[in-house]
Structures are given as structure tokens and as C-alpha cells.
Coordinates of C-alpha atoms in Angstrom, one line a residue:
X1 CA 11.3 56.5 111.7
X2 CA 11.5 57.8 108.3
X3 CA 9.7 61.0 107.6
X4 CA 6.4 61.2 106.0
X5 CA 7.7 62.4 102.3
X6 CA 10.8 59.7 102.3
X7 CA 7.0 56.9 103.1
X8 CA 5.7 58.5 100.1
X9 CA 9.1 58.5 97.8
X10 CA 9.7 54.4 98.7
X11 CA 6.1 54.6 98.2
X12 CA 6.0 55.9 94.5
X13 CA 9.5 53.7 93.9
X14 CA 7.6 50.6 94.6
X15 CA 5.1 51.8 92.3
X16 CA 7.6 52.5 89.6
X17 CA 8.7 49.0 89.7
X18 CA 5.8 46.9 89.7
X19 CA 4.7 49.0 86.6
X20 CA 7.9 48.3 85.1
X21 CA 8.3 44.5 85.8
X22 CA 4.9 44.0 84.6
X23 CA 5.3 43.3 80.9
X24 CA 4.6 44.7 77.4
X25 CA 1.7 46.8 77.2
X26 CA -0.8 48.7 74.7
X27 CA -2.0 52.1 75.1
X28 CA -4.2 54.8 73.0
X29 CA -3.2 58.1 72.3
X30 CA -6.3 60.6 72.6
X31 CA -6.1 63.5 70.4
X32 CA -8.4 66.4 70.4
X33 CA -9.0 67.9 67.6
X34 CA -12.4 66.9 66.3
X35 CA -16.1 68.3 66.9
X36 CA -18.2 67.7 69.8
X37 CA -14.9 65.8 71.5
X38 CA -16.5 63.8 74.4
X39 CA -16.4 65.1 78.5
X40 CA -13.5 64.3 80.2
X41 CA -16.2 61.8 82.4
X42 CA -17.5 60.1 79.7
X43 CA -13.6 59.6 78.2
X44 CA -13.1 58.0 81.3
X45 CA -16.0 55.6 80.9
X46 CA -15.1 55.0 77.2
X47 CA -11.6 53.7 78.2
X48 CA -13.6 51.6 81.6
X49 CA -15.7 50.3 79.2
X50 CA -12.9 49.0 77.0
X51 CA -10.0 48.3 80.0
X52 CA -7.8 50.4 78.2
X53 CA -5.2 50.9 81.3
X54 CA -2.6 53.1 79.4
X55 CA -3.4 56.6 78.0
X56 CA -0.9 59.4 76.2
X57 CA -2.4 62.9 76.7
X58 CA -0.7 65.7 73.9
X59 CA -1.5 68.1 77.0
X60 CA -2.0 68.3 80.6
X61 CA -5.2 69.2 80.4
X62 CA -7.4 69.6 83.9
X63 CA -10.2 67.9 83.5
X64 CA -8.7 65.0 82.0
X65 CA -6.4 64.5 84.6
X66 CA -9.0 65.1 87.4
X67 CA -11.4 62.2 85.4
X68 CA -8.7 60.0 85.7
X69 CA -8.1 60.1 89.5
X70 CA -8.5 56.8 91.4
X71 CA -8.8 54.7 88.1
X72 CA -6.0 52.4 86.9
X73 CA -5.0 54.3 83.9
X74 CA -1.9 55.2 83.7
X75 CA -1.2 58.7 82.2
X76 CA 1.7 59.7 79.9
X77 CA 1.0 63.9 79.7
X78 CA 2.3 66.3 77.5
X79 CA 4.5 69.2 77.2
X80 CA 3.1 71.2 74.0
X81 CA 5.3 72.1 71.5
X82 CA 4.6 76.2 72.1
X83 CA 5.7 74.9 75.8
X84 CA 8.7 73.8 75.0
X85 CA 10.8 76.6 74.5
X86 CA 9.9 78.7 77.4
X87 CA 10.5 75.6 79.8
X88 CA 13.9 75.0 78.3
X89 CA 15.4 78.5 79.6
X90 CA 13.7 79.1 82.9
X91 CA 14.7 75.8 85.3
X92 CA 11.7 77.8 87.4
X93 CA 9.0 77.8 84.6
X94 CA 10.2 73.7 84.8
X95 CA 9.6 73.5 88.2
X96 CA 6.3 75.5 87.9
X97 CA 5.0 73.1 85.2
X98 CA 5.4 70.2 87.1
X99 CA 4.0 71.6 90.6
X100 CA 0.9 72.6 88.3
X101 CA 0.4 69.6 85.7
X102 CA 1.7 66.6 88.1
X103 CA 2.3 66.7 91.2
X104 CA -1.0 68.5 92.1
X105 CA -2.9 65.6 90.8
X106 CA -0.8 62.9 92.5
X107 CA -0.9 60.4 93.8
X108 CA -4.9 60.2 92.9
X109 CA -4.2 60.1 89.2
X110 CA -1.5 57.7 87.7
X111 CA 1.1 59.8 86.1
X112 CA 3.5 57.7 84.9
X113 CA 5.5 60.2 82.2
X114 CA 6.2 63.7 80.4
X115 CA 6.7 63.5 76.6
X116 CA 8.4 66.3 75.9
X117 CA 6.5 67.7 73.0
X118 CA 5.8 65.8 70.0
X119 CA 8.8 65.0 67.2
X120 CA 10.3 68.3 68.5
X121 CA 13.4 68.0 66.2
X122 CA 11.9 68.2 63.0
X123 CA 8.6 69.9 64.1
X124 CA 10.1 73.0 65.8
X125 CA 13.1 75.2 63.5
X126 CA 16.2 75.6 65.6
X127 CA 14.8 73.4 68.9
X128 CA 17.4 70.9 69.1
X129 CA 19.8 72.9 71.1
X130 CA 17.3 73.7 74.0
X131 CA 15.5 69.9 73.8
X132 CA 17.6 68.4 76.7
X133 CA 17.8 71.3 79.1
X134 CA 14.1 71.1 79.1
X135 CA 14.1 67.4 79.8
X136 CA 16.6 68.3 82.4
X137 CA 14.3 71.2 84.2
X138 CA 11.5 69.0 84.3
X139 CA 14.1 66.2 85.7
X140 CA 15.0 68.4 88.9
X141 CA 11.8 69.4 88.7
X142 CA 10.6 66.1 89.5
X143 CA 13.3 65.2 91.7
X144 CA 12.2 68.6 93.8
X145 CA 9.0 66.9 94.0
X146 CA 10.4 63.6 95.2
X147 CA 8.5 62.3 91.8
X148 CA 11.0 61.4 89.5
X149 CA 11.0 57.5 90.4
X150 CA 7.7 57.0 89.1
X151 CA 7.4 59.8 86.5
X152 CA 10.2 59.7 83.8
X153 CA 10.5 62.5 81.4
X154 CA 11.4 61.8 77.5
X155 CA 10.3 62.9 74.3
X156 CA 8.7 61.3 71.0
X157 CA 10.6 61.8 68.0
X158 CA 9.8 60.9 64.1
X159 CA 11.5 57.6 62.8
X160 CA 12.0 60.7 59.9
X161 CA 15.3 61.5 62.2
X162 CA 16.7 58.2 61.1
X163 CA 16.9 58.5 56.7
X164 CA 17.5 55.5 56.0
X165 CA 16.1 52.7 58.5
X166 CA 16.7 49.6 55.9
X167 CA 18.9 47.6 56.3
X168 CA 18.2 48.2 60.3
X169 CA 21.9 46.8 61.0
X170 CA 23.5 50.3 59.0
X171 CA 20.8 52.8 60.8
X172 CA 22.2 56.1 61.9
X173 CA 20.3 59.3 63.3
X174 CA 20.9 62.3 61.1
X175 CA 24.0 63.8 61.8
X176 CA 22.7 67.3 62.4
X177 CA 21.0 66.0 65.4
X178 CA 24.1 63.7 66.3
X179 CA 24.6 66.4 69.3
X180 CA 21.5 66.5 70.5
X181 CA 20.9 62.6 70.0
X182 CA 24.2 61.8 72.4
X183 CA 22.6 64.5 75.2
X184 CA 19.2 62.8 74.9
X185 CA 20.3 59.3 75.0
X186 CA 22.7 59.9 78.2
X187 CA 19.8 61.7 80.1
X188 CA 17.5 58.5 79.1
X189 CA 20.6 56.3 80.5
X190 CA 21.1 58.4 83.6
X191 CA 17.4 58.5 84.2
X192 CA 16.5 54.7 83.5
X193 CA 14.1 56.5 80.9
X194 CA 13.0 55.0 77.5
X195 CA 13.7 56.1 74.0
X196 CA 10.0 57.6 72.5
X197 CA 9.3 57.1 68.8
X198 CA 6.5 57.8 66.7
X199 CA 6.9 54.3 64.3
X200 CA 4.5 54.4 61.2
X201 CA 5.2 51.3 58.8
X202 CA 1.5 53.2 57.0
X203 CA 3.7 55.9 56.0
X204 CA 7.1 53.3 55.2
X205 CA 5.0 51.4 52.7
X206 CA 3.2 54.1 50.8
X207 CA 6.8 55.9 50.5
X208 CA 8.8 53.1 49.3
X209 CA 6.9 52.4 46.2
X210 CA 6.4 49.0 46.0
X211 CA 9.5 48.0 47.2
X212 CA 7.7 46.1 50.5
X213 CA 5.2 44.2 50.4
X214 CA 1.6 44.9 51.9
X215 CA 2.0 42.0 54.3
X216 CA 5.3 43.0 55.6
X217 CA 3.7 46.4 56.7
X218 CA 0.8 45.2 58.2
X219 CA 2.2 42.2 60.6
X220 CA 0.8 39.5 58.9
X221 CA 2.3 36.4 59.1
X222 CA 5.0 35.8 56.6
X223 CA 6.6 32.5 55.7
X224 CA 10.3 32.2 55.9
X225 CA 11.2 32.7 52.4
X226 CA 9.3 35.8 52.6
X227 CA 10.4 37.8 55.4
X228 CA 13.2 40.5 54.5
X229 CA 16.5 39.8 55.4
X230 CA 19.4 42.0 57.0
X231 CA 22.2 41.1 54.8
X232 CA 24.6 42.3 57.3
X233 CA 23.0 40.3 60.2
X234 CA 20.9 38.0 58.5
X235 CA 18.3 38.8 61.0
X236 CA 15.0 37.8 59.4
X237 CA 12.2 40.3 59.7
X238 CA 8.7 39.4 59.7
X239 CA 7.2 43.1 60.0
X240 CA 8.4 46.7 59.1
X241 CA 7.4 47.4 63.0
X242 CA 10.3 45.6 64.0
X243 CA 12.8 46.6 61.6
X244 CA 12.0 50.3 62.2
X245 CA 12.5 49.6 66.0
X246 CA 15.5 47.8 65.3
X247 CA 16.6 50.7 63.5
X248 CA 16.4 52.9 66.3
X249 CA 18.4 50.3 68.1
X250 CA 21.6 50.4 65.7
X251 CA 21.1 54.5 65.7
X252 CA 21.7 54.5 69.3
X253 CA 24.3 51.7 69.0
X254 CA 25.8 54.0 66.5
X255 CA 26.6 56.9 69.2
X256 CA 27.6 54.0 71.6
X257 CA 24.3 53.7 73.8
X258 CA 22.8 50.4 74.4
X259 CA 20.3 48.7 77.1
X260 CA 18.1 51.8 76.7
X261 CA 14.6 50.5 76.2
X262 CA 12.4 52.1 73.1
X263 CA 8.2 52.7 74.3
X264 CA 6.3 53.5 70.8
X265 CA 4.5 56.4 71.1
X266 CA 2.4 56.5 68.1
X267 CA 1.6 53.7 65.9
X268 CA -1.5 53.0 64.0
X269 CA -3.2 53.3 59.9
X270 CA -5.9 55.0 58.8
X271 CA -9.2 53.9 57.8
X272 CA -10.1 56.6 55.1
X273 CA -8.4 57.7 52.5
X274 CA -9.0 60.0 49.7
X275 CA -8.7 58.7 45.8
X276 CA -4.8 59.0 45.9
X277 CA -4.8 56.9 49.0
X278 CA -6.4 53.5 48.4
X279 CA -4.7 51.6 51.7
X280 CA -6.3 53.8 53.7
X281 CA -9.1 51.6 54.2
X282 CA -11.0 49.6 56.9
X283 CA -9.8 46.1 56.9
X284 CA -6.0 46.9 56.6
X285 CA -6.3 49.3 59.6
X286 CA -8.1 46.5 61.3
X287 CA -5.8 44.0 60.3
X288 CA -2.6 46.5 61.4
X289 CA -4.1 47.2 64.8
X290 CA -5.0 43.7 65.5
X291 CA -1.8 42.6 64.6
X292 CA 0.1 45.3 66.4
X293 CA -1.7 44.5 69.5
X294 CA -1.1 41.0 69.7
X295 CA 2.4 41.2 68.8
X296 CA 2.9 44.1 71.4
X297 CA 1.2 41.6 74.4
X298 CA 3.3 38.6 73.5
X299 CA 6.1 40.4 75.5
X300 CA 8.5 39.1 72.5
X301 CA 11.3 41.9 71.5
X302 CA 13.2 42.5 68.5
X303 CA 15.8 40.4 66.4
X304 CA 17.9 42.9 67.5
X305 CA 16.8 43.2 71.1
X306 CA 14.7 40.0 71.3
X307 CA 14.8 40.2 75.6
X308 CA 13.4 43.7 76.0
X309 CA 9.5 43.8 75.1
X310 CA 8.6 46.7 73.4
X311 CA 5.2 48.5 74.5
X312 CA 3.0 50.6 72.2
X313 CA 0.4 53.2 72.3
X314 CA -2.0 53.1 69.4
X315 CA -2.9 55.9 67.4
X316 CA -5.3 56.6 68.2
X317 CA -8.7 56.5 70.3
X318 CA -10.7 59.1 68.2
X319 CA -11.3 59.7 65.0
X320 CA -9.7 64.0 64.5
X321 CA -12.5 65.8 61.9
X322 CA -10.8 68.8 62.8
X323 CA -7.3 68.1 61.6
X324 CA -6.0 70.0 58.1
X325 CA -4.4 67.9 55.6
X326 CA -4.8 64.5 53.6
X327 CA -8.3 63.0 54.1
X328 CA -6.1 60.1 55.8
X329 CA -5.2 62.6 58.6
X330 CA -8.9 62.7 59.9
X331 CA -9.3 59.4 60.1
X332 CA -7.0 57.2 62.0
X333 CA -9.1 56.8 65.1
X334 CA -10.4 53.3 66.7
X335 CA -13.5 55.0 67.6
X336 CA -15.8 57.3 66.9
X337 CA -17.2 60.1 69.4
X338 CA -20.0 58.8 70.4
X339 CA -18.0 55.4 71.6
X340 CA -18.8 53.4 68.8
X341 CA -16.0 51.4 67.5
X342 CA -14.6 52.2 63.4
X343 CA -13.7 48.1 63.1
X344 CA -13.6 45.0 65.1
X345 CA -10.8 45.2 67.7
X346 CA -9.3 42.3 70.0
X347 CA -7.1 43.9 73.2
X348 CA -5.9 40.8 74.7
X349 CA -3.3 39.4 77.0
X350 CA -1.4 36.1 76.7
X351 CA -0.7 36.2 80.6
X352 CA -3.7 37.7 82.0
X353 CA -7.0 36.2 81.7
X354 CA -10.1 38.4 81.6
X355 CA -11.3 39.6 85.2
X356 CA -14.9 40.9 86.6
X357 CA -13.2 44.1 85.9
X358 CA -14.4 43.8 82.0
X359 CA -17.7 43.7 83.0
X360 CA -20.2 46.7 82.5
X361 CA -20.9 47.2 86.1
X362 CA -20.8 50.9 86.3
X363 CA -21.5 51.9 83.0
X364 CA -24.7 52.7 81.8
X365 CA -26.7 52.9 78.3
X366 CA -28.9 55.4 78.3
X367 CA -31.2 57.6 75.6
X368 CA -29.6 60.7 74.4
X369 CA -31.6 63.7 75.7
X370 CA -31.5 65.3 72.3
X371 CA -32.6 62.3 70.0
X372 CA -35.6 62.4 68.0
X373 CA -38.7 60.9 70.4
X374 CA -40.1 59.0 67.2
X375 CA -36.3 57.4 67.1
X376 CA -36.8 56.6 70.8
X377 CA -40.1 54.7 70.7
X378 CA -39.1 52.8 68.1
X379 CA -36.0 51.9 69.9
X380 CA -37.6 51.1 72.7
X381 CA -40.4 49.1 70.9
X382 CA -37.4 46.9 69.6
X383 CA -35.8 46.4 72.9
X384 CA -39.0 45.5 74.7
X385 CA -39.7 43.2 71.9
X386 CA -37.3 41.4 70.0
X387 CA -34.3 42.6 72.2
X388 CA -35.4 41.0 74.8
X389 CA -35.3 43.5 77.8
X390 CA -37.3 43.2 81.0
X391 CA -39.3 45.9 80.7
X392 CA -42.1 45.5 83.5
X393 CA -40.3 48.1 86.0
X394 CA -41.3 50.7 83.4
X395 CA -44.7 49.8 83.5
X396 CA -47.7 51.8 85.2
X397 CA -47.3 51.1 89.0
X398 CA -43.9 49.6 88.7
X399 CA -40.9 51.5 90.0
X400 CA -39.4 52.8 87.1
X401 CA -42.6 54.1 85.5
X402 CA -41.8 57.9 86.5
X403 CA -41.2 59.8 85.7
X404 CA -43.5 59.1 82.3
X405 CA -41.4 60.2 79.5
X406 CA -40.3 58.3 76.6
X407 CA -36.5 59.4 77.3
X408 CA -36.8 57.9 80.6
X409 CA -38.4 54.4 79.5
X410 CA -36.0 54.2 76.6
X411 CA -33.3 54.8 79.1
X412 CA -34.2 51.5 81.1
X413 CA -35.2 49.2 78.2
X414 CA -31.7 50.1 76.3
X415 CA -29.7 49.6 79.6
X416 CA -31.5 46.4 80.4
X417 CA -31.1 45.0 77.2
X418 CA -27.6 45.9 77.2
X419 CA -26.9 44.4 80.5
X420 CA -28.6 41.0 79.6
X421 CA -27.0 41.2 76.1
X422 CA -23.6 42.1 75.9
X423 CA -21.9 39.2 76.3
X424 CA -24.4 37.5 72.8
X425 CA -23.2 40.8 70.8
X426 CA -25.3 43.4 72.5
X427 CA -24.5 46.9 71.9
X428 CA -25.0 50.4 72.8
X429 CA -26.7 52.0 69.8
X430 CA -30.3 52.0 69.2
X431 CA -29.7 53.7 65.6
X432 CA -27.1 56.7 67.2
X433 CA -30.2 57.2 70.0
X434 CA -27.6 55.3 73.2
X435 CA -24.9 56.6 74.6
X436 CA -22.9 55.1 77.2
X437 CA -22.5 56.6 80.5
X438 CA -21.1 56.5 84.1
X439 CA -23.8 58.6 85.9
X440 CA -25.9 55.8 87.6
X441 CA -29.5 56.9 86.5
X442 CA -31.0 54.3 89.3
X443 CA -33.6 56.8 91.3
X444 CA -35.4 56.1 94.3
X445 CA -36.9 52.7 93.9
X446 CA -36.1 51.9 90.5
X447 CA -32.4 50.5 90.1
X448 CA -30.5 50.5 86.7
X449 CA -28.8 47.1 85.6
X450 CA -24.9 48.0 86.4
X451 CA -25.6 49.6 89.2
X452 CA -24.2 49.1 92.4
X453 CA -27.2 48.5 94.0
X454 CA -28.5 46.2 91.3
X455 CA -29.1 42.3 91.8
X456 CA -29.3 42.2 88.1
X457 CA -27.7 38.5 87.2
X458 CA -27.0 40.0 83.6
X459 CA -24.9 37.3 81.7
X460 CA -21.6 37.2 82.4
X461 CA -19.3 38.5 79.8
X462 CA -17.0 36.5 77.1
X463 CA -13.6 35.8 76.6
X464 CA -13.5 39.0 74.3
X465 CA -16.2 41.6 75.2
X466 CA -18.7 42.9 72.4
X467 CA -18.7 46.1 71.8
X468 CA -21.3 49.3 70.5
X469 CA -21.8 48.9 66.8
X470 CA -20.2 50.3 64.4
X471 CA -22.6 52.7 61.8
X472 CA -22.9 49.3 59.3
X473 CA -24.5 47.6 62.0
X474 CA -22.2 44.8 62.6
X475 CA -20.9 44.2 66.0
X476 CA -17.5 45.6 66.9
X477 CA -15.0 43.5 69.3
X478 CA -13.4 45.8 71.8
X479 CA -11.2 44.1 74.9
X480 CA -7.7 45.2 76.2
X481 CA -7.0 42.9 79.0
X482 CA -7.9 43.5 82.5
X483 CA -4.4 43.4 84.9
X484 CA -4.1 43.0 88.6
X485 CA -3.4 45.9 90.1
X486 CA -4.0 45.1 93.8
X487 CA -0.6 46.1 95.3
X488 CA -0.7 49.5 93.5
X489 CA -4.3 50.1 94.8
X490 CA -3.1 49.1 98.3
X491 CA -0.4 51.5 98.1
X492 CA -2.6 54.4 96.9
X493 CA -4.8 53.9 100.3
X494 CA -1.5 54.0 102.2
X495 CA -0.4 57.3 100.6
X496 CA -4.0 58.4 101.4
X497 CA -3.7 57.8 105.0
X498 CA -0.2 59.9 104.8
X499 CA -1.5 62.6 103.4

């Protein structure tokens, strides 16, 4: 009989792999720096809401990482850049880490990676010589921990390393870093690890001055005679997303390292801009998102690399109010605090179809305690009335009438109409008065639509779910696609019973 830690090590391993055979996939970054950033709960029920499945955290923050326990998101925590150092020349700070930031919160939470600090090379002055040995701590660290098949440890750097990525064929990394780069690249190889890069084609085009075109940064189809050509390969790009992966590719090449898969770590484009900043705007961060997403989920590679799918974490789920700089630099978030989406967004999968799992089954819209009860009864005028809700339960005598107060009632109508909505373009809004929530409100007698109790036969949802409105009103499209994760979830109960 093996003993119970090997069970859990073949355990994880299996887990490793099924993740890794699965396909291409798109994940969010979430970013903190903003006012009245939502609870680590309600996060949670943002990203259930939407089926986001893939999260990057610039921390290991606590409560995050407790939220996410027993959920199928899979986790990519941070070491800070103040971190990095000190974990670079104490193996036992490493190890310390780990036990504190990982492996205390699995197997319950889904951590899947360490991104070692974010584009530590040219963010941090004289950090390339200690950038490995902290991979390598947190390595041992891991393998101490009988972790390191399912959690690999990298770290995100700037395509800025690489100055000059066009042509993608005569990319190189900049030679100062050519050290570092060859001790990095053989711990991703030894480690079966990927390459992280931050890849911004925003920041490509506004920087070349004209030189690409719009189209070319923003994954819109381009006809033949139109796409950019590799003289030296005559590879034929359609998007500046590709060519700057493909430059990492030849970089690597360069230093003679190949077959080492490349995970985007932050890609995205604002959707405000200040006067000196005019394609910082709405529809071509819509179109670049859409267009990311669908060309990450087609599980196509590169012209370079056209067998190895290249996944991508979107940058990013929340608009940062808090963060200095350019006007830009605030605003490159799909959503909003309060869970309303910036623009209309389609997550969608070409090999999985949508599952009960998009539904709204335990989520919930309710009033906000502190909106303005004037805002509230006409909200839930509108919902009893022309929103359709059922709203005899909250009638005198019924079961949801107490207790009496208008934040109550409101709470039922905008959950029922919700509920019996959602899939015709219903939202969760009521003028900024809803907010959505995980916290079943259902009390004694009177159930909530989406709760488990509930018989409610609310209408089953579309193809692509409908989303909370955006502040203009119009209704925002918000689906990333629900995947199987049934051998995964057997495997957690297993490691329960271990334990």
C-alpha cells in the first residue's frame, strides 16, 4: 500500500494533467487598487456569475484564497515584488511562503501557480541576479510540500525585455538579461513550466506611430494582402498578439530553448483615455477583448508554434480608480465594482457547450441596504409592473410579506424579475439600487428564486448569458464557458476522505 501523502501526490499529478490536456483557456487578472473593492465573497459570486474558471491574484491574499475554496477556479497567486528579494536569499523564507500562501489552503482551493512578481526585470533595479534562486526556493519549496506537480512556479515579464519584436523571426531578449534569460528558461524546461509575459499590442500600436494599422492591433480580421509579412519566414500575421508571442518564441530559440509553452499573463486595452489618448475608448476595448477571447478558445497557436495553444488572462476584471498615472491606467477593467459590465462581452468555447452551471442558481439580486428608499419603491414599482415579477409572496398574508420594509420587498421583486428575466436581457441594476449576491436571503417560509430550495421554473438561460447593465442602460453580454470538471471534483472528495 502506498502511504497516505504518495495518494495525495498521484492525486494532485492527475490533477495537473487533466488541467493541462484540457485546452486553451481565458482568465482575468483581479487588481486591487480601486475604492470600495468588492468582499472576497462577493468576488467569488462575480466570477460564478460569469463562469470565469481562471483567476491571477498579484497577492496571496487570505480571504481571497479562502472564498475560493471548493469552487472551480483555478488560482495563479502572487509573489509581490517587495517579496521578492527576501525570498531569493533565504531557501527557508521560500519554504515559509509556500507553507503559509499554498499549501495551507490546499487541496480546497485550486492553486494552480506562483508568478513570481510582476515584470521583475525591468520593475525591480539590480533583481536579475536573485530572479531564479527565488523560483528555485519556491521550487523545493513545493517539492517539500509534495505540491510541485500541480503548482508550477514562473514569472511574468514585459514584452519591453525583447526591443525589437518585428520582424518576430530576428527577436532576441536584451542582452543584459541574456544570463538571467538562459537560468529562467532552463528552470521552466526542467520544471515543465511555461514562459509568462505581459503582451500589450494597446501599448505596440500607440508607440509605433502609425506604422500598424488599427486592425492589425485589435484582431480583426484582415484579408491576405493585408496581414504583415515576416520577410525572413514569410509567415503571414493576422494580429500583433501573435507576432509578439512569436517573438518570444525566436528570443527563446535564440538562447537555444524550444517546446517551452508561453501562458499570457496580462493582455487587454483600456476603455478611457484622456485627450492625448483617443484609442482608449469603448468599442475598440470591446472589439480587442472579444477578439482576444475567441482567438484564445479556438485552441489555434502561432505561425511559429501553430500546435501549442496559447492561453490568456485578460486584463483585467475591475476597473483600478486608485492607480497614478495616465487616465488610461484607471480604466482598463471589464467591470465595474458593483458587477456591472464596462461593454458587451462574449466568453465562449468552441468545444464546450454551455452547461446548467451558467445559470444563476445561487446567486441572488437583492436591494442595496444603503440605497435611497424613494429609488427603491420606484424600482420595485417597475419590477412589479412592467418587469414582470411575481410579486404576490410580498403581499399582506403571503410569505414574504415580513418583515414590512421596502428593502425587503424590493429585494424579492428585483430577484424575481431577475430570475424570470435573464435569459430576454434581464439584469441586475434597478438604477445602481441591485447588487448581486451569494447570501440566500430565502427566510422561513418565503423562498428566493435561485435558491436551493426554490421550485422557481425561471427561464432557462441562452446560448450567451445577459448580463447587469452597463451605466448607459444597454444590456451587457457576459459568458466564459462552463467546462466539465467532474474528475477533478471526484478527486477533491477523495483527498477529503485522506485527510
Amino acid at each position: 500500500m502506498f502511504p497516505r501523502q504518495w495518494w495525495k501526490s498521484i492525486i494532485l499529478f492527475i490533477m495537473f494533467m487533466l488541467t493541462y490536456v484540457s485546452g486553451a483557456f481565458v482568465g482575468v487578472n483581479i487588481g486591487t487598487d480601486m475604492t470600495n473593492f468588492p468582499s472576497a465573497s462577493d468576488v467569488v459570486a462575480i466570477l460564478k456569475a460569469n463562469g470565469i474558471n481562471h483567476v491571477r491574484l498579484y497577492d496571496a491574499d487570505p480571504r481571497m484564497l479562502t472564498a475560493f475554496a471548493k469552487t472551480e477556479i483555478e488560482v495563479m497567486v502572487g509573489v509581490t515584488n517587495q517579496e521578492v528579494l527576501g525570498i531569493g536569499q533565504s531557501p527557508s523564507t521560500a519554504a515559509s511562503w509556500v507553507n503559509k500562501n499554498v499549501a495551507a489552503y490546499m487541496p480546497e482551493t485550486n492553486i494552480t501557480a506562483i508568478a513570481v512578481g510582476s515584470e521583475v526585470l525591468t520593475a525591480i533595479p539590480n533583481a536579475a541576479p536573485v530572479l531564479v534562486p527565488v523560483m528555485n526556493n519556491l521550487h523545493r519549496a513545493l517539492v517539500a510540500a509534495q505540491l510541485n506537480f500541480q503548482v508550477k512556479v514562473s514569472s511574468p515579464q514585459a514584452m519591453d525585455i525583447i526591443p525589437k519584436y518585428f520582424p518576430p523571426s530576428t527577436a532576441t531578449f536584451n542582452s543584459t538579461f541574456n544570463a538571467t534569460m538562459y537560468q529562467l528558461l532552463q528552470f521552466l524546461k526542467n520544471t515543465g513550466s511555461s514562459y509568462m509575459v505581459n503582451a500589450y499590442p494597446y501599448y505596440g500600436y500607440i508607440q509605433g506611430g502609425g506604422i500598424f494599422p488599427i486592425d492589425y492591433a485589435l484582431l480583426r480580421p484582415l484579408p491576405v494582402s493585408k496581414q504583415i509579412v515576416d520577410s525572413n519566414t514569410l509567415f503571414h500575421y493576422a494580429s500583433m498578439f501573435d507576432a509578439m508571442v512569436d517573438a518570444v518564441y525566436y528570443s527563446m530559440e535564440a538562447l537555444n530553448f524550444s517546446g517551452i509553452p508561453i501562458r499570457v499573463t496580462e493582455t487587454g486595452w483600456p476603455w478611457l483615455g484622456g485627450e492625448n489618448e483617443p484609442d482608449a475608448n469603448v468599442d475598440n476595448a470591446k472589439t480587442y477583448v472579444n477578439n482576444v477571447i475567441h482567438r484564445v478558445l479556438n485552441n489555434s497557436g502561432t505561425p511559429r508554434q501553430p500546435s501549442i495553444p496559447v492561453s490568456a488572462y485578460i486584463y483585467e476584471l475591475f476597473n483600478e480608480d486608485k492607480r497614478p498615472g495616465a487616465i488610461s491606467e484607471k480604466n482598463w477593467g471589464m467591470l465595474f465594482a458593483n458587477g456591472t459590465t464596462v461593454y458587451p462581452l462574449r466568453f465562449r468555447s468552441s468545444t464546450a457547450a454551455v452547461t446548467n452551471n451558467s445559470s444563476a442558481d445561487g446567486m441572488f439580486c437583492v436591494a442595496k441596504p444603503n440605497a435611497d428608499p424613494n429609488s427603491l419603491k420606484n424600482g420595485l414599482d417597475w419590477a412589479c409592473g412592467p418587469g414582470q415579477a411575481s410579486c404576490s409572496a410580498i403581499q399582506e398574508g403571503q410569505p414574504c410579506f415580513e418583515p414590512n420594509n421596502i428593502y425587503n420587498h424590493s429585494s424579492y421583486a428585483y430577484n424575481d424579475y431577475f430570475h424570470r428575466m435573464r435569459s430576454s436581457g434581464g439584469t441586475c441594476d434597478f438604477d445602481g439600487t441591485a447588487a448581486m449576491t451569494t447570501v440566500d436571503p430565502s427566510h422561513g417560509s418565503c423562498i428566493y428564486a435561485g435558491s436551493a430550495n426554490s421550485n422557481s421554473s425561471a427561464t432557462q438561460s441562452p446560448p450567451f448569458q445577459l448580463g447587469p447593465s452597463s451605466p448607459d442602460g444597454k444590456s451587457s453580454i457576459l459568458q466564459i464557458p462552463a467546462t466539465t470538471f467532474l474528475f477533478p471534483t471526484i478527486i477533491l472528495l477523495v483527498l477529503v476522505q485522506l485527510s
